[in-house]
Structures are given as structure tokens and as C-alpha cells.
mmCIF file of C-alpha atoms in Angstrom:
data_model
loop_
_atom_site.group_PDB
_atom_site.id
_atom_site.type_symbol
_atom_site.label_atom_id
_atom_site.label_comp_id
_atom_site.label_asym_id
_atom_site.label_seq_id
_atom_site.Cartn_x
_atom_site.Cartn_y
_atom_site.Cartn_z
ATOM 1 C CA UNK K 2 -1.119 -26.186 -6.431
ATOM 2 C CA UNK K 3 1.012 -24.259 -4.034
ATOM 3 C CA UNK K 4 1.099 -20.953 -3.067
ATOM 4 C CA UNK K 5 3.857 -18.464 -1.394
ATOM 5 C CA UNK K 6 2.551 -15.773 0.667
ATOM 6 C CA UNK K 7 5.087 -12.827 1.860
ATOM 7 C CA UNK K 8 3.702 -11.290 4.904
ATOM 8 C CA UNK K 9 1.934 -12.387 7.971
ATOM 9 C CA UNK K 10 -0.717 -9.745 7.757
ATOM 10 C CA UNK K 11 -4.740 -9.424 7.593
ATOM 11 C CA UNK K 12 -4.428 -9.781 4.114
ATOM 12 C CA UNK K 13 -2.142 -12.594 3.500
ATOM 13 C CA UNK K 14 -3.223 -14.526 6.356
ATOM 14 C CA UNK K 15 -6.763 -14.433 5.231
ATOM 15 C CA UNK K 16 -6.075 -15.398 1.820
ATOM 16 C CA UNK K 17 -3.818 -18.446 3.438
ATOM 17 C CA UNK K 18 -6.820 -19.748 5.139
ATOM 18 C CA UNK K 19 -9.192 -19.637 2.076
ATOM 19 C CA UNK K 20 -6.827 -21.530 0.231
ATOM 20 C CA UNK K 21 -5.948 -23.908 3.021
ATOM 21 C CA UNK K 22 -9.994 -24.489 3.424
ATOM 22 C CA UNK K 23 -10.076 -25.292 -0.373
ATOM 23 C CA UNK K 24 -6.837 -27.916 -0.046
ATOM 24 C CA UNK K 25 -4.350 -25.493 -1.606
ATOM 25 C CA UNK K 26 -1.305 -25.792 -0.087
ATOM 26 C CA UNK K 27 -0.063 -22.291 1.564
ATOM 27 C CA UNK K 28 2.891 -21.160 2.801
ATOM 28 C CA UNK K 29 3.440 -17.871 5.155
ATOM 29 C CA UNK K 30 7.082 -16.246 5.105
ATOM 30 C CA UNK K 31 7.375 -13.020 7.765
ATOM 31 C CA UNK K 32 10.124 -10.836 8.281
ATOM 32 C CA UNK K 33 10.174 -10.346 12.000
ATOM 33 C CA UNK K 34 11.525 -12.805 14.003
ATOM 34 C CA UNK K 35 8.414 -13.777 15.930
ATOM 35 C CA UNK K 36 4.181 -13.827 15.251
ATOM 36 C CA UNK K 37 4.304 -11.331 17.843
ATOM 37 C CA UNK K 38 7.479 -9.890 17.621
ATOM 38 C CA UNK K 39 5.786 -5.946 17.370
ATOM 39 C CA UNK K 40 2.261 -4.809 18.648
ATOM 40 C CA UNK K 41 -0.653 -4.921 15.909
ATOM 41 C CA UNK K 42 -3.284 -4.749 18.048
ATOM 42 C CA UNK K 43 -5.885 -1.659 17.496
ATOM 43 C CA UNK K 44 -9.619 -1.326 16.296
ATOM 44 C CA UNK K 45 -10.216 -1.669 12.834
ATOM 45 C CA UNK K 46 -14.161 -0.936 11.027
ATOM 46 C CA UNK K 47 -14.928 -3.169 8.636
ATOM 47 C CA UNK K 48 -17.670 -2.828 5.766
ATOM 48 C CA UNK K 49 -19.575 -5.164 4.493
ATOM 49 C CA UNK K 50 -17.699 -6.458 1.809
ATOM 50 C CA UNK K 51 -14.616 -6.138 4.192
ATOM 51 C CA UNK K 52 -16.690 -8.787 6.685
ATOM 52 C CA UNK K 53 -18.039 -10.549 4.134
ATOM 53 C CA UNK K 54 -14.628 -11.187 2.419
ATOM 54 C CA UNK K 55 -13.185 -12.539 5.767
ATOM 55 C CA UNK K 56 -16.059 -14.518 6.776
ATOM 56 C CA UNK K 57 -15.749 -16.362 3.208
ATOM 57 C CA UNK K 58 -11.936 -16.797 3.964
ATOM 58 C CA UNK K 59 -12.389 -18.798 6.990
ATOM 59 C CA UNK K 60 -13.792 -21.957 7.580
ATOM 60 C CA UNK K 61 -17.722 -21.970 8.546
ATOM 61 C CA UNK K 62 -17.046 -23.646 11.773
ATOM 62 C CA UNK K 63 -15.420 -20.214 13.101
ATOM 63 C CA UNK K 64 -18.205 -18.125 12.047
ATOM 64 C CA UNK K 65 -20.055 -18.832 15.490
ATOM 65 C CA UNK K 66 -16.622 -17.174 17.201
ATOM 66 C CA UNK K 67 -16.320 -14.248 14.606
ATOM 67 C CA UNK K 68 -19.462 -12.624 15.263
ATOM 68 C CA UNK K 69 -18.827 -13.038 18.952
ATOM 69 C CA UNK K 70 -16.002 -10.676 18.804
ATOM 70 C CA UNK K 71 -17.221 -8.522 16.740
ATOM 71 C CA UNK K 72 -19.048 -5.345 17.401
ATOM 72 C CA UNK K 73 -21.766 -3.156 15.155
ATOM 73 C CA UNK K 74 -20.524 0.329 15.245
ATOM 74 C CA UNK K 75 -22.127 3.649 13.801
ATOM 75 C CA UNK K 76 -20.819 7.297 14.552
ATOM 76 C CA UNK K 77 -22.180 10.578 13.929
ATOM 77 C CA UNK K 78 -18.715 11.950 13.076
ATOM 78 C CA UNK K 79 -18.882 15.186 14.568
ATOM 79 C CA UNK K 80 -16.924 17.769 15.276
ATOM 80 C CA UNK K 81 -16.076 18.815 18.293
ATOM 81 C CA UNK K 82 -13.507 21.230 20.019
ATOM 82 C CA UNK K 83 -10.945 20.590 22.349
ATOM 83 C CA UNK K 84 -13.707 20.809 25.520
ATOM 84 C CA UNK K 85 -16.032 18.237 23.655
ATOM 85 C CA UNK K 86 -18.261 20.759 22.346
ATOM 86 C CA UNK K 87 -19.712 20.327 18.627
ATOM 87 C CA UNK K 88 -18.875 22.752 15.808
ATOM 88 C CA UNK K 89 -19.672 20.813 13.436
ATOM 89 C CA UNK K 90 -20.041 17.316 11.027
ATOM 90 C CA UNK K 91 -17.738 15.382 8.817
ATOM 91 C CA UNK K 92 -20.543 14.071 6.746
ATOM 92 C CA UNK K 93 -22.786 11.097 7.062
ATOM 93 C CA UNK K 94 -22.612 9.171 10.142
ATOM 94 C CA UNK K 95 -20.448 5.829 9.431
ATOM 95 C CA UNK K 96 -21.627 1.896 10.296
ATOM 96 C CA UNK K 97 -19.591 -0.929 9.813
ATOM 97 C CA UNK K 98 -18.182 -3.928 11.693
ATOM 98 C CA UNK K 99 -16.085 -3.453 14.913
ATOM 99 C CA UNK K 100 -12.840 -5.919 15.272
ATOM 100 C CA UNK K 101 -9.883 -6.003 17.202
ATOM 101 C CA UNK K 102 -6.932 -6.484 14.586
ATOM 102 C CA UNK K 103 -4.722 -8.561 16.761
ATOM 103 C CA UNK K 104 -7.443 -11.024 17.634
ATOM 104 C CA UNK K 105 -8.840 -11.206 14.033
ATOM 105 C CA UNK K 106 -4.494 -11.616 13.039
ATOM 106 C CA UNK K 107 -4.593 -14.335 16.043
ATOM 107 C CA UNK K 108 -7.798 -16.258 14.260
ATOM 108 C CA UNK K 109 -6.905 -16.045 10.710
ATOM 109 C CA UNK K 110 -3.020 -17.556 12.366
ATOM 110 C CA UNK K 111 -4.771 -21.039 13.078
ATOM 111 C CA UNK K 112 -3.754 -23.560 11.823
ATOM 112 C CA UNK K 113 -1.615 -22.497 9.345
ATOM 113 C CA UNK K 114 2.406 -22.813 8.494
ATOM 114 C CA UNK K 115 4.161 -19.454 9.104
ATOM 115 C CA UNK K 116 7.574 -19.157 8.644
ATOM 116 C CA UNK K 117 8.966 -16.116 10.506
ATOM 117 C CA UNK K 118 12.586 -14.567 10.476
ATOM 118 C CA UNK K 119 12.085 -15.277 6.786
ATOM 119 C CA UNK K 120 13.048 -11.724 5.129
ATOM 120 C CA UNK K 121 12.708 -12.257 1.205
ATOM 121 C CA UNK K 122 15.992 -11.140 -0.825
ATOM 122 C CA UNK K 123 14.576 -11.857 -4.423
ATOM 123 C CA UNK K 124 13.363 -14.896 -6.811
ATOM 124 C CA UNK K 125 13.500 -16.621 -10.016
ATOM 125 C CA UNK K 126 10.590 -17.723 -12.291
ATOM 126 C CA UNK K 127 12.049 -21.139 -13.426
ATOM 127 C CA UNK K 128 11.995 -22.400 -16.740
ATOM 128 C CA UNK K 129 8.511 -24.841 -15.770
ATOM 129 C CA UNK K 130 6.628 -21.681 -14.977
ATOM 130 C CA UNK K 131 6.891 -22.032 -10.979
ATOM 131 C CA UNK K 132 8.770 -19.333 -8.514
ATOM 132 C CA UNK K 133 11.313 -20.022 -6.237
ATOM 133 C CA UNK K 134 11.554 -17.339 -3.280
ATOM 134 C CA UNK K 135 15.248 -16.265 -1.726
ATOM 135 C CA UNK K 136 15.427 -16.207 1.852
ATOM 136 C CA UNK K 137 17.548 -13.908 3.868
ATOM 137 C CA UNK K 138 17.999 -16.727 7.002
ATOM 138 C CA UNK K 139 16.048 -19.388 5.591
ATOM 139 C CA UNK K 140 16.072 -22.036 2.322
ATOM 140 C CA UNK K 141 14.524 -21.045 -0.699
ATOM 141 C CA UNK K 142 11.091 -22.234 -1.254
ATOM 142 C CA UNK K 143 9.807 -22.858 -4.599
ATOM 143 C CA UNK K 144 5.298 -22.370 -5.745
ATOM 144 C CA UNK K 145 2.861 -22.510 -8.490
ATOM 145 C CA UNK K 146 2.294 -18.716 -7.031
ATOM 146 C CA UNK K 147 4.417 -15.979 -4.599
ATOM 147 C CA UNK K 148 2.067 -13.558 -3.299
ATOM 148 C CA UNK K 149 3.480 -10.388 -1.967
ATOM 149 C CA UNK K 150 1.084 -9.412 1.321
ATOM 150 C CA UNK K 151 4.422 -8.016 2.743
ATOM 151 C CA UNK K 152 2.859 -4.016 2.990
ATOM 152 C CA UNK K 153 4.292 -1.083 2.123
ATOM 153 C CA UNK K 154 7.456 -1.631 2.264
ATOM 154 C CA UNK K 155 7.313 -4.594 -0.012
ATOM 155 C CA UNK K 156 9.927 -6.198 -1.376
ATOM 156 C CA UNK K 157 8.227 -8.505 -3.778
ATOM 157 C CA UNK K 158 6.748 -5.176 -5.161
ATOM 158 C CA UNK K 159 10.549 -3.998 -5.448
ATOM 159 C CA UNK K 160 11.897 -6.897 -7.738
ATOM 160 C CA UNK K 161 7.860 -7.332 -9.672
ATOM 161 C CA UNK K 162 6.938 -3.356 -9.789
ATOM 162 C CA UNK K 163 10.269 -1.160 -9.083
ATOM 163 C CA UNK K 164 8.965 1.996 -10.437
ATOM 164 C CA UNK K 165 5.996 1.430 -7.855
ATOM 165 C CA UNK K 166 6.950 3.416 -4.935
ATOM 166 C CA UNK K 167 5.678 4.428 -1.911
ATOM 167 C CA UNK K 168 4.494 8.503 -1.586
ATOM 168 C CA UNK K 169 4.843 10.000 1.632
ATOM 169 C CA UNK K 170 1.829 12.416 2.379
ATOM 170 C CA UNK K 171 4.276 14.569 4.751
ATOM 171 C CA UNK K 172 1.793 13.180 7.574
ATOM 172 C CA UNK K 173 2.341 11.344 10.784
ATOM 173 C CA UNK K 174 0.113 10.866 13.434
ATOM 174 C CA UNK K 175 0.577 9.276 17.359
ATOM 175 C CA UNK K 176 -1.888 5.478 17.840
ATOM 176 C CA UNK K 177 -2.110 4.310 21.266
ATOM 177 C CA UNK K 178 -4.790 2.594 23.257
ATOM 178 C CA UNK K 179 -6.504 3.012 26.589
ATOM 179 C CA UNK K 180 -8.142 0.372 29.049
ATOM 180 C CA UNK K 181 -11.907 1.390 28.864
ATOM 181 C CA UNK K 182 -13.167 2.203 31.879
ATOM 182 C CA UNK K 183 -15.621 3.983 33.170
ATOM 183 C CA UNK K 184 -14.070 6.847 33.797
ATOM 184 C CA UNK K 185 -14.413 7.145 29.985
ATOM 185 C CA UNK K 186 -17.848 6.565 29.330
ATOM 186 C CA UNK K 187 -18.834 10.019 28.959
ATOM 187 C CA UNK K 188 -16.558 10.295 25.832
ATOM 188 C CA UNK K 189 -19.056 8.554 23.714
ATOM 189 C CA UNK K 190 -20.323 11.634 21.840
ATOM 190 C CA UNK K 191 -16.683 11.900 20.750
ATOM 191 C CA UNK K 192 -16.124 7.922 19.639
ATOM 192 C CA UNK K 193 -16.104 8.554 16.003
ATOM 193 C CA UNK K 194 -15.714 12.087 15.836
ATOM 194 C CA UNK K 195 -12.619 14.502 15.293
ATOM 195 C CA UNK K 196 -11.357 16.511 17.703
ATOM 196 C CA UNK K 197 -10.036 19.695 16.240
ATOM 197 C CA UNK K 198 -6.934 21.311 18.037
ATOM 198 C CA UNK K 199 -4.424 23.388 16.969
ATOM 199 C CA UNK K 200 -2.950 22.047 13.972
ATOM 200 C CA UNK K 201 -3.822 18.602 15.202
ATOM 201 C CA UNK K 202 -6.747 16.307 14.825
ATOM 202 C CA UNK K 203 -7.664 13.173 17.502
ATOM 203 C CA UNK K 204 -9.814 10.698 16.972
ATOM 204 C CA UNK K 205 -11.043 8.143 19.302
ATOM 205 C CA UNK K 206 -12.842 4.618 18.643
ATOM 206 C CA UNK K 207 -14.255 2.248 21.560
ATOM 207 C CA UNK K 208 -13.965 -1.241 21.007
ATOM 208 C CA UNK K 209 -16.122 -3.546 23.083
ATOM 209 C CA UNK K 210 -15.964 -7.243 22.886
ATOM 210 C CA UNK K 211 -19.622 -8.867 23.204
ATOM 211 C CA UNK K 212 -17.251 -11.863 25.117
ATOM 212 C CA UNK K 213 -14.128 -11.705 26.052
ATOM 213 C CA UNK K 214 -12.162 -13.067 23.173
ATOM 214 C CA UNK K 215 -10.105 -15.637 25.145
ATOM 215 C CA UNK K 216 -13.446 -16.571 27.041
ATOM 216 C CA UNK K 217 -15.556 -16.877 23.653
ATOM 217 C CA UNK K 218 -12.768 -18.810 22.033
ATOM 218 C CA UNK K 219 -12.282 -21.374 24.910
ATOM 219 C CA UNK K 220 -16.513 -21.605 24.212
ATOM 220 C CA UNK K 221 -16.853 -21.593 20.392
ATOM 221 C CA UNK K 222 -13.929 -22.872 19.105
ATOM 222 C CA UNK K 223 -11.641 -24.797 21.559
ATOM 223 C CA UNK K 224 -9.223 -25.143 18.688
ATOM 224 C CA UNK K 225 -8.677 -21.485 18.607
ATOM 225 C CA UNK K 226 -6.798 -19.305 21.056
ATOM 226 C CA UNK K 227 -7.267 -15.552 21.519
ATOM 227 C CA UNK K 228 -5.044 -13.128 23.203
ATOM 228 C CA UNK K 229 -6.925 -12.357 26.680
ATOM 229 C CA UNK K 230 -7.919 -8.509 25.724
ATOM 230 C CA UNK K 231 -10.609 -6.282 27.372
ATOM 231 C CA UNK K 232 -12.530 -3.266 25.932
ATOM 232 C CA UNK K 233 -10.466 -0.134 25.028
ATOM 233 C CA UNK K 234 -10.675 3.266 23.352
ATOM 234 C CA UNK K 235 -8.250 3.211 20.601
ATOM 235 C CA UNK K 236 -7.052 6.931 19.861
ATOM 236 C CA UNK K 237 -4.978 8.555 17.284
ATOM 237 C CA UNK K 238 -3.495 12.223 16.691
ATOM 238 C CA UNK K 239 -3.078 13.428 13.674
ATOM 239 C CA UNK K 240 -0.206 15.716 13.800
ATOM 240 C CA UNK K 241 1.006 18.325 11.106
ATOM 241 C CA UNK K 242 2.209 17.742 7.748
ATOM 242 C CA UNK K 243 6.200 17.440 8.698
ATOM 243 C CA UNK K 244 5.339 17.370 12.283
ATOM 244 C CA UNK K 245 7.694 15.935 14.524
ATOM 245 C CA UNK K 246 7.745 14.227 18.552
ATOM 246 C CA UNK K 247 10.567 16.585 19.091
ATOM 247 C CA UNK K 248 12.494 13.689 21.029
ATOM 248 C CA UNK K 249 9.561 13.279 23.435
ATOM 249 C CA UNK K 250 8.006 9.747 23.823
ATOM 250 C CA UNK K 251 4.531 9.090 21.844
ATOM 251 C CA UNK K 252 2.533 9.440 25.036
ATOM 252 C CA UNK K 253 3.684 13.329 25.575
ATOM 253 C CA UNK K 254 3.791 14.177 22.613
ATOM 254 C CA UNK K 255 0.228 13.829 22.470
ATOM 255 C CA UNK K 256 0.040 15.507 25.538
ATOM 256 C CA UNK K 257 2.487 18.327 24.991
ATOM 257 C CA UNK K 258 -0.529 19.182 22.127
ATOM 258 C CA UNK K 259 -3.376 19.369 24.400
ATOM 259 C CA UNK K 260 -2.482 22.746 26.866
ATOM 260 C CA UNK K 261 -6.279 23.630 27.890
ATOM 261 C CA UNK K 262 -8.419 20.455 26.566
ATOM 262 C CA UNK K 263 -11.170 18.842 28.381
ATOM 263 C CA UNK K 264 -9.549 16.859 31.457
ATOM 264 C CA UNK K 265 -10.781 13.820 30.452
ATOM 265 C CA UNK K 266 -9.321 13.494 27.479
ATOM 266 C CA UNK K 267 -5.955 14.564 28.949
ATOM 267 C CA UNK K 268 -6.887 11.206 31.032
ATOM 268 C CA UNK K 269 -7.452 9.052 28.305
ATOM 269 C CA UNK K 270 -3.723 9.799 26.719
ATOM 270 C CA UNK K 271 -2.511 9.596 30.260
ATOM 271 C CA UNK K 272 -3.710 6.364 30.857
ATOM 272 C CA UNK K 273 -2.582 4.780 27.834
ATOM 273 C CA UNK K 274 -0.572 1.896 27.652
ATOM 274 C CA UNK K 275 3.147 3.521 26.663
ATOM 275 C CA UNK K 276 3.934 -0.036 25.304
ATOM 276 C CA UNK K 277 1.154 0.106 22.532
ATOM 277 C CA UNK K 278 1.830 4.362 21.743
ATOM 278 C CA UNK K 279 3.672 4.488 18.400
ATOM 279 C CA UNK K 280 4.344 7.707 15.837
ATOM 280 C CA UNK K 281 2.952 6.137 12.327
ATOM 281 C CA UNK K 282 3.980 8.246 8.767
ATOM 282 C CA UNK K 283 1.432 7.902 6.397
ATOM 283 C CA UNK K 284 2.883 6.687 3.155
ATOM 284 C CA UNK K 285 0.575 5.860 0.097
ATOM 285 C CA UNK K 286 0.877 3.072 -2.687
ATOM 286 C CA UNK K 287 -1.010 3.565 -5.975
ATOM 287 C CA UNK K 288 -0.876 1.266 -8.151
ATOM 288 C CA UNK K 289 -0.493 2.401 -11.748
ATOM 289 C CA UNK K 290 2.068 0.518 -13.937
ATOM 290 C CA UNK K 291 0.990 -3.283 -14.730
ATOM 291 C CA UNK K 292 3.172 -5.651 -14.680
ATOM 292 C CA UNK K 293 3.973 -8.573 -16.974
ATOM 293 C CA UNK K 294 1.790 -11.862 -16.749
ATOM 294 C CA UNK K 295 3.499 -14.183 -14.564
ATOM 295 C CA UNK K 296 3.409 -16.590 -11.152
ATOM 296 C CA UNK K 297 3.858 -13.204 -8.889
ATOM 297 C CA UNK K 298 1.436 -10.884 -7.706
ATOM 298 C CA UNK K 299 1.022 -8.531 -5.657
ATOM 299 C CA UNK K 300 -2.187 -7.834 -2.174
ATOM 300 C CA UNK K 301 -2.611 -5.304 0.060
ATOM 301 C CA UNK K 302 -0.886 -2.396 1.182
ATOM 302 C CA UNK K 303 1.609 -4.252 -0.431
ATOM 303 C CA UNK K 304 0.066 -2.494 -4.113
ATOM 304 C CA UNK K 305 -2.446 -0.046 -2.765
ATOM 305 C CA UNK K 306 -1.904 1.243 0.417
ATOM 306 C CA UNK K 307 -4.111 3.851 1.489
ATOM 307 C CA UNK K 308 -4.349 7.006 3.635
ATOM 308 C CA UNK K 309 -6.003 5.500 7.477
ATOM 309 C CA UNK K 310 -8.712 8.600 6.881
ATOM 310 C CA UNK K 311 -10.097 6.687 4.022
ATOM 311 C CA UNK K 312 -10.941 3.681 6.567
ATOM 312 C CA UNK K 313 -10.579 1.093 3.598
ATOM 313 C CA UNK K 314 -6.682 -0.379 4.131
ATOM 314 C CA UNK K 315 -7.984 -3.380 5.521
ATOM 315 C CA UNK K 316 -11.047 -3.794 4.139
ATOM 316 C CA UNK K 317 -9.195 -3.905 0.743
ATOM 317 C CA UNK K 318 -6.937 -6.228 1.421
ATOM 318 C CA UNK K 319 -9.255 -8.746 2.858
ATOM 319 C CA UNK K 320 -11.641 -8.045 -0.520
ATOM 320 C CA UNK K 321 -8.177 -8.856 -2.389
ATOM 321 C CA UNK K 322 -7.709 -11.778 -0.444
ATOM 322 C CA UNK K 323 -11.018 -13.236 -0.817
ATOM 323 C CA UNK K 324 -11.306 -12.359 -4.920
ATOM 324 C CA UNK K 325 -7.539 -13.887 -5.357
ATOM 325 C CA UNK K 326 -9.022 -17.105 -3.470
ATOM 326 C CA UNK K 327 -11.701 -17.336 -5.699
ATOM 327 C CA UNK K 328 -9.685 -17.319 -9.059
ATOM 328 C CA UNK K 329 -7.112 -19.462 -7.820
ATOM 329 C CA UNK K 330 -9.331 -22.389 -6.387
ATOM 330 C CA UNK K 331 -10.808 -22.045 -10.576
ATOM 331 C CA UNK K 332 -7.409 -22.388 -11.271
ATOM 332 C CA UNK K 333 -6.916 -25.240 -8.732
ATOM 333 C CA UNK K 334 -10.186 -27.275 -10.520
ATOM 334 C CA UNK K 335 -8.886 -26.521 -13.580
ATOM 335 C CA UNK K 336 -11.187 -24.144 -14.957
ATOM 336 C CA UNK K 337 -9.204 -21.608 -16.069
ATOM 337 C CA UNK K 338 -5.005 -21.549 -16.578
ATOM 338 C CA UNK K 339 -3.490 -20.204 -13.338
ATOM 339 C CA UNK K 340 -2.004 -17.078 -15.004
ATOM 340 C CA UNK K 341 -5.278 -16.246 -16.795
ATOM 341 C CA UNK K 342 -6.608 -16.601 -12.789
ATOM 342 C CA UNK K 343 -4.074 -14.518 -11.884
ATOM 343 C CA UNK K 344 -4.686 -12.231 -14.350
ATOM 344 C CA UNK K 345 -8.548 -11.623 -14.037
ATOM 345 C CA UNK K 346 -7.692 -10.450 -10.061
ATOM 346 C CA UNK K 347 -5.180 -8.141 -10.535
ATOM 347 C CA UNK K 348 -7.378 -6.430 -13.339
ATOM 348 C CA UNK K 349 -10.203 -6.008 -11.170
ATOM 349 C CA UNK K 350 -7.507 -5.203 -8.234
ATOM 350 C CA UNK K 351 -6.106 -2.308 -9.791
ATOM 351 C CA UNK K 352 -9.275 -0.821 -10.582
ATOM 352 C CA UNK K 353 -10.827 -1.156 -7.298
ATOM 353 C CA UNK K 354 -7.490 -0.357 -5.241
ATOM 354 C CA UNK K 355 -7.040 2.634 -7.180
ATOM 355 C CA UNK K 356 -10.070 3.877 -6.134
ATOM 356 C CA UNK K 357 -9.236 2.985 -2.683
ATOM 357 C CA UNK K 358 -6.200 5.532 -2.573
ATOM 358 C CA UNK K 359 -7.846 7.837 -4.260
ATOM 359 C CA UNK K 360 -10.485 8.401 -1.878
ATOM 360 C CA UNK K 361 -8.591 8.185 0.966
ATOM 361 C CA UNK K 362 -6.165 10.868 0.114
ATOM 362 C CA UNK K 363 -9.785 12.969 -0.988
ATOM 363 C CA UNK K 364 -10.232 12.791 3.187
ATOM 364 C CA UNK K 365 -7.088 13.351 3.940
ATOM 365 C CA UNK K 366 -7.348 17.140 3.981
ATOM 366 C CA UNK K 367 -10.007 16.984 6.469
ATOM 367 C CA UNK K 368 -7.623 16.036 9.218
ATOM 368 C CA UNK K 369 -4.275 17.426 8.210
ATOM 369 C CA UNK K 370 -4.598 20.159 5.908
ATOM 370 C CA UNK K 371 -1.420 21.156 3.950
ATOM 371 C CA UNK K 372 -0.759 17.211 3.312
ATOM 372 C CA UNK K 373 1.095 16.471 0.282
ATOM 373 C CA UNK K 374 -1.455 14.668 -1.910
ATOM 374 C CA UNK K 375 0.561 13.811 -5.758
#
């Protein structure tokens, strides 16, 4: 069997890896030009079936290195006003699984064949039942399976699902991230919390590596090589539904926001690196019409992206990515028909990515009120 995958993200990269463990040959086409062409490097929490699915995607011999850079996490989620003090709670307090996602997108890379500057135009089902994939800059490549992991934007979903589209919730929001010094230590009531402005929310999460990455690969897994990160807060404002930077860079428009908070918060957003500060729209997927049986499916943000107040994008994909491993190594033994395989995920997909969406735009509210929800 071969497999296509469209998109060099957490998602398709993890499924790669399961199948290349399981001696399924897997192919990785990406759009930009490079592996690290643009930053993708901030704090993600996993859950446990978000770990769980990654940890079953990658080969055992890793695992030593994955819980290395990992961290446990919990958070009160509190919140507080602009001078850190509390008036009030988001809910329960959250746990999960710490990771850094360029350094888990630098593991699940290993070893495998990505082909980038490789922006997908369209393809044919052929008359034996296998898909051949049209390259903008590259050679067609033809699979048992294409897999579109290529986000929200996808255009596998455009030629497989067209009246899928992406809704914009009206919302954008400012990411950046902040050496961790400190200076910044006396934040940690407000790691996992909201800060409630005027019309904007910021949250901040602390990532700290238990080793170095670069230090615990060279130890673990000499085979692997991590980029050479230290611990950081990453931070995000949530601005207005419709809100703009009003031509101002990332970094002040953050700050043009925060007249009168606590000092050392205007630090943290001072101190950020302007090179990793980016204005994000948050655009939804929900995936609602099926499509017909057939060698092309879809992962991801790709079918079901998700609201970043939900904190499930990733952990979805990766469950995706672990569940389409499983049916298609059945397939691969010859268990079950490929397109039954094929069939049984998405089912279970649909149901479960649904959900995802749904209760991410359900938070939503919470931190930009007045967003567009349907």
C-alpha cells in the first residue's frame, strides 16, 4: 500500500510515521517552499487521548525522548483583571500534557519523505481504484490513498467536499512568545487564566522543557534532532469580533490595548520576540456533508477545524491520525477492503470532530463575546 499525505502538519506527519512504523509506504507533499519556511512554534496542551494518539504514532524507541520534552500542566483558569487581581473562574481547573509544537513537528519530521514546494492543483481517481495527485511545481504522484492534512484552507477538501467551507467567527486574536525569565515568574497565578481587558482577552501559557530539547535529543535519540529552544510564556490576545491592528505591527497592537495594566505584563509583550508575533483569524470547519466512498479523505483542520478556546485542534487531529493508522494497517493485512477502512474512520471522524467544533465555538463567547457562531 501507499499513501499520499497533503500537509506537513501535526496531523499528517503523525499519521506518516504510524504508517511508516507499520511498512506502509508514505508520502508528505507541503505547500511552502521549505520545512521551516514560516514559524509554528508555540505551546500546545494535549489530553490524554491527544498523547496517547501520538505516542502510538511513533516508534517506541522515541518514547524515552517524548516524555522528556514534555511537561504536566494544570491551571486554575481564573480570572483576573488587568492588575492580576482575581474576579473570578472559567470553570474547572484544566490538566493535560505540555509540548512545544515545533519540536513535536521536528520529531514526528524524522525520517520521513517530505516533499515541499509541492502545492496540490487537483487529482484523478483512475480507473484501478488508485489516486493520482496534480502538482503545482512538481510531478504527479499516484497512491492506494491521498490524505488531505493540508488545514483549513484545504484544497483536497475543495475538489472532495466543495460545499465544505470554512466559517469565519469575525475573531482574530495577536500569538507571540516570550523568553521565560525570571522576571516573569511571578505571573504564574495568571498561566492559564484570562485576563479580562477592555474588549480584549489575554491568555498566557509557560512552557518548560524538563531538558533542553536539543540536549535530550543528542541523549535519547541521537537519530533525532531538535531545534535548540528554551522555556517561554506563550501569550495570545483575543481581540474583538472585527477587530483590527490598525496598521500597527502585532507587538503594539497588543500593547496599544493595555493603557494602565500591571507593568509586568506590559513586559512580557515587550519582550517578545517580534519575529514569532502574528495576528491569527479564527475560521471554523464543520464537517457536515459526507462524501462519496472513495481513495480520498480528509484529517484535521483540514475537515474540522476548531475554535483555539476549545483547546482540542490538535488533539483531534492527532486522534484522527492515530484511528486512520489503525484501519489502514487492517487494510494493509488484508483484513478489511481499504475503502471499507476508509470508511469506518471517517464515520467515527465526523462524529467525534463535530463535536470538537461544536464545543469549541460553546467557549468561544467566553473570550470574545459578540463572535459570530452559525
Amino acid at each position: 500500500m501507499r499513501v499520499s499525505v497533503v500537509g506537513a502538519g501535526l496531523g499528517g506527519l503523525a499519521l506518516a510515521q504510524g504508517l511508516r512504523g507499520a511498512g506502509i509506504e508514505a508520502d508528505v507533499f507541503e505547500r511552502d517552499p521549505g520545512i521551516v519556511a514560516r514559524f509554528q512554534g508555540y505551546r500546545l496542551v494535549l489530553n490524554p487521548t491527544g498523547f496517547q494518539a501520538v505516542r502510538d504514532c511513533l516508534p517506541t524507541r522515541w518514547h524515552p525522548l517524548l516524555d522528556e520534552i514534555v511537561m504536566e500542566a494544570s491551571a486554575e483558569q481564573l480570572v483576573l483583571d488587568p492588575r492580576l487581581n482575581e474576579i473570578g473562574r472559567l470553570g474547572a481547573g484544566r490538566t493535560g500534557i505540555v509540548v512545544d509544537r515545533q519540536v513535536l513537528r521536528h520529531l514526528l519530521l524524522t525520517g520521513l519523505t517530505v516533499h515541499t514546494d509541492a502545492a496540490l492543483t487537483g487529482y484523478d481517481v483512475l480507473p484501478d481504484g488508485t489516486v493520482r495527485a496534480r502538482f503545482a511545481h512538481r510531478a504527479p504522484a499516484t497512491a492506494d490513498l491521498l490524505v488531505g492534512a493540508d488545514g483549513v484552507t484545504s484544497a483536497v477538501r475543495g475538489v472532495l467536499s466543495p460545499r465544505t467551507t470554512p466559517t469565519d467567527t469575525g475573531v482574530r486574536f495577536v500569538i507571540g512568545r516570550t523568553p521565560l525569565t525570571d522576571e516573569f515568574a511571578a505571573l504564574s497565578k495568571a498561566y492559564g487564566s484570562k485576563i479580562a481587558g477592555d474588549g480584549v482577552s489575554l491568555l498566557l501559557g509557560a512552557m518548560r522543557f524538563r531538558t533542553p530539547p536539543k540536549q535530550a535529543a543528542e541523549r535519547l535519540a541521537p537519530d533525532v534532532t531538535l531545534p535548540d529552544i528554551g522555556d517561554y510564556v506563550r501569550w495570545a490576545m483575543i481581540l474583538p469580533p472585527n477587530g483590527s491592528l490598525e496598521n500597527l505591527t502585532a507587538q503594539d497592537a497588543v500593547l496599544a490595548r493595555m493603557d494602565g495594566w500591571h507593568p509586568q505584563l506590559r513586559a512580557l509583550i515587550e519582550q517578545a520576540d517580534p519575529d514569532n508575533s502574528t495576528l491569527l483569524s479564527i475560521r471554523v470547519v464543520e464537517p457536515a456533508e459526507r462524501w462519496a466512498p472513495g481513495p480520498v479523505t480528509l484529517l484535521g483542520d483540514a475537515i474540522h477545524a476548531t475554535s483555539p478556546t476549545g483547546g482540542n485542534g490538535a488533539n483531534t487531529a492527532l486522534r484522527d491520525a492515530d484511528l486512520l493508522r489503525r484501519r489502514l494497517i487492517e487494510a494493509d493485512g488484508g483484513s478489511r477492503d481499504l475503502l471499507d477502512a476508509v470508511g469506518d474512520y471517517e464515520r467515527q471522524m465526523f462524529e467525534y470532530g463535530a463535536e470538537a467544533v461544536r464545543s469549541s465555538l460553546e467557549r468561544l463567547p467566553a473570550f470574545a463575546p459578540g463572535a459570530k457562531l452559525s
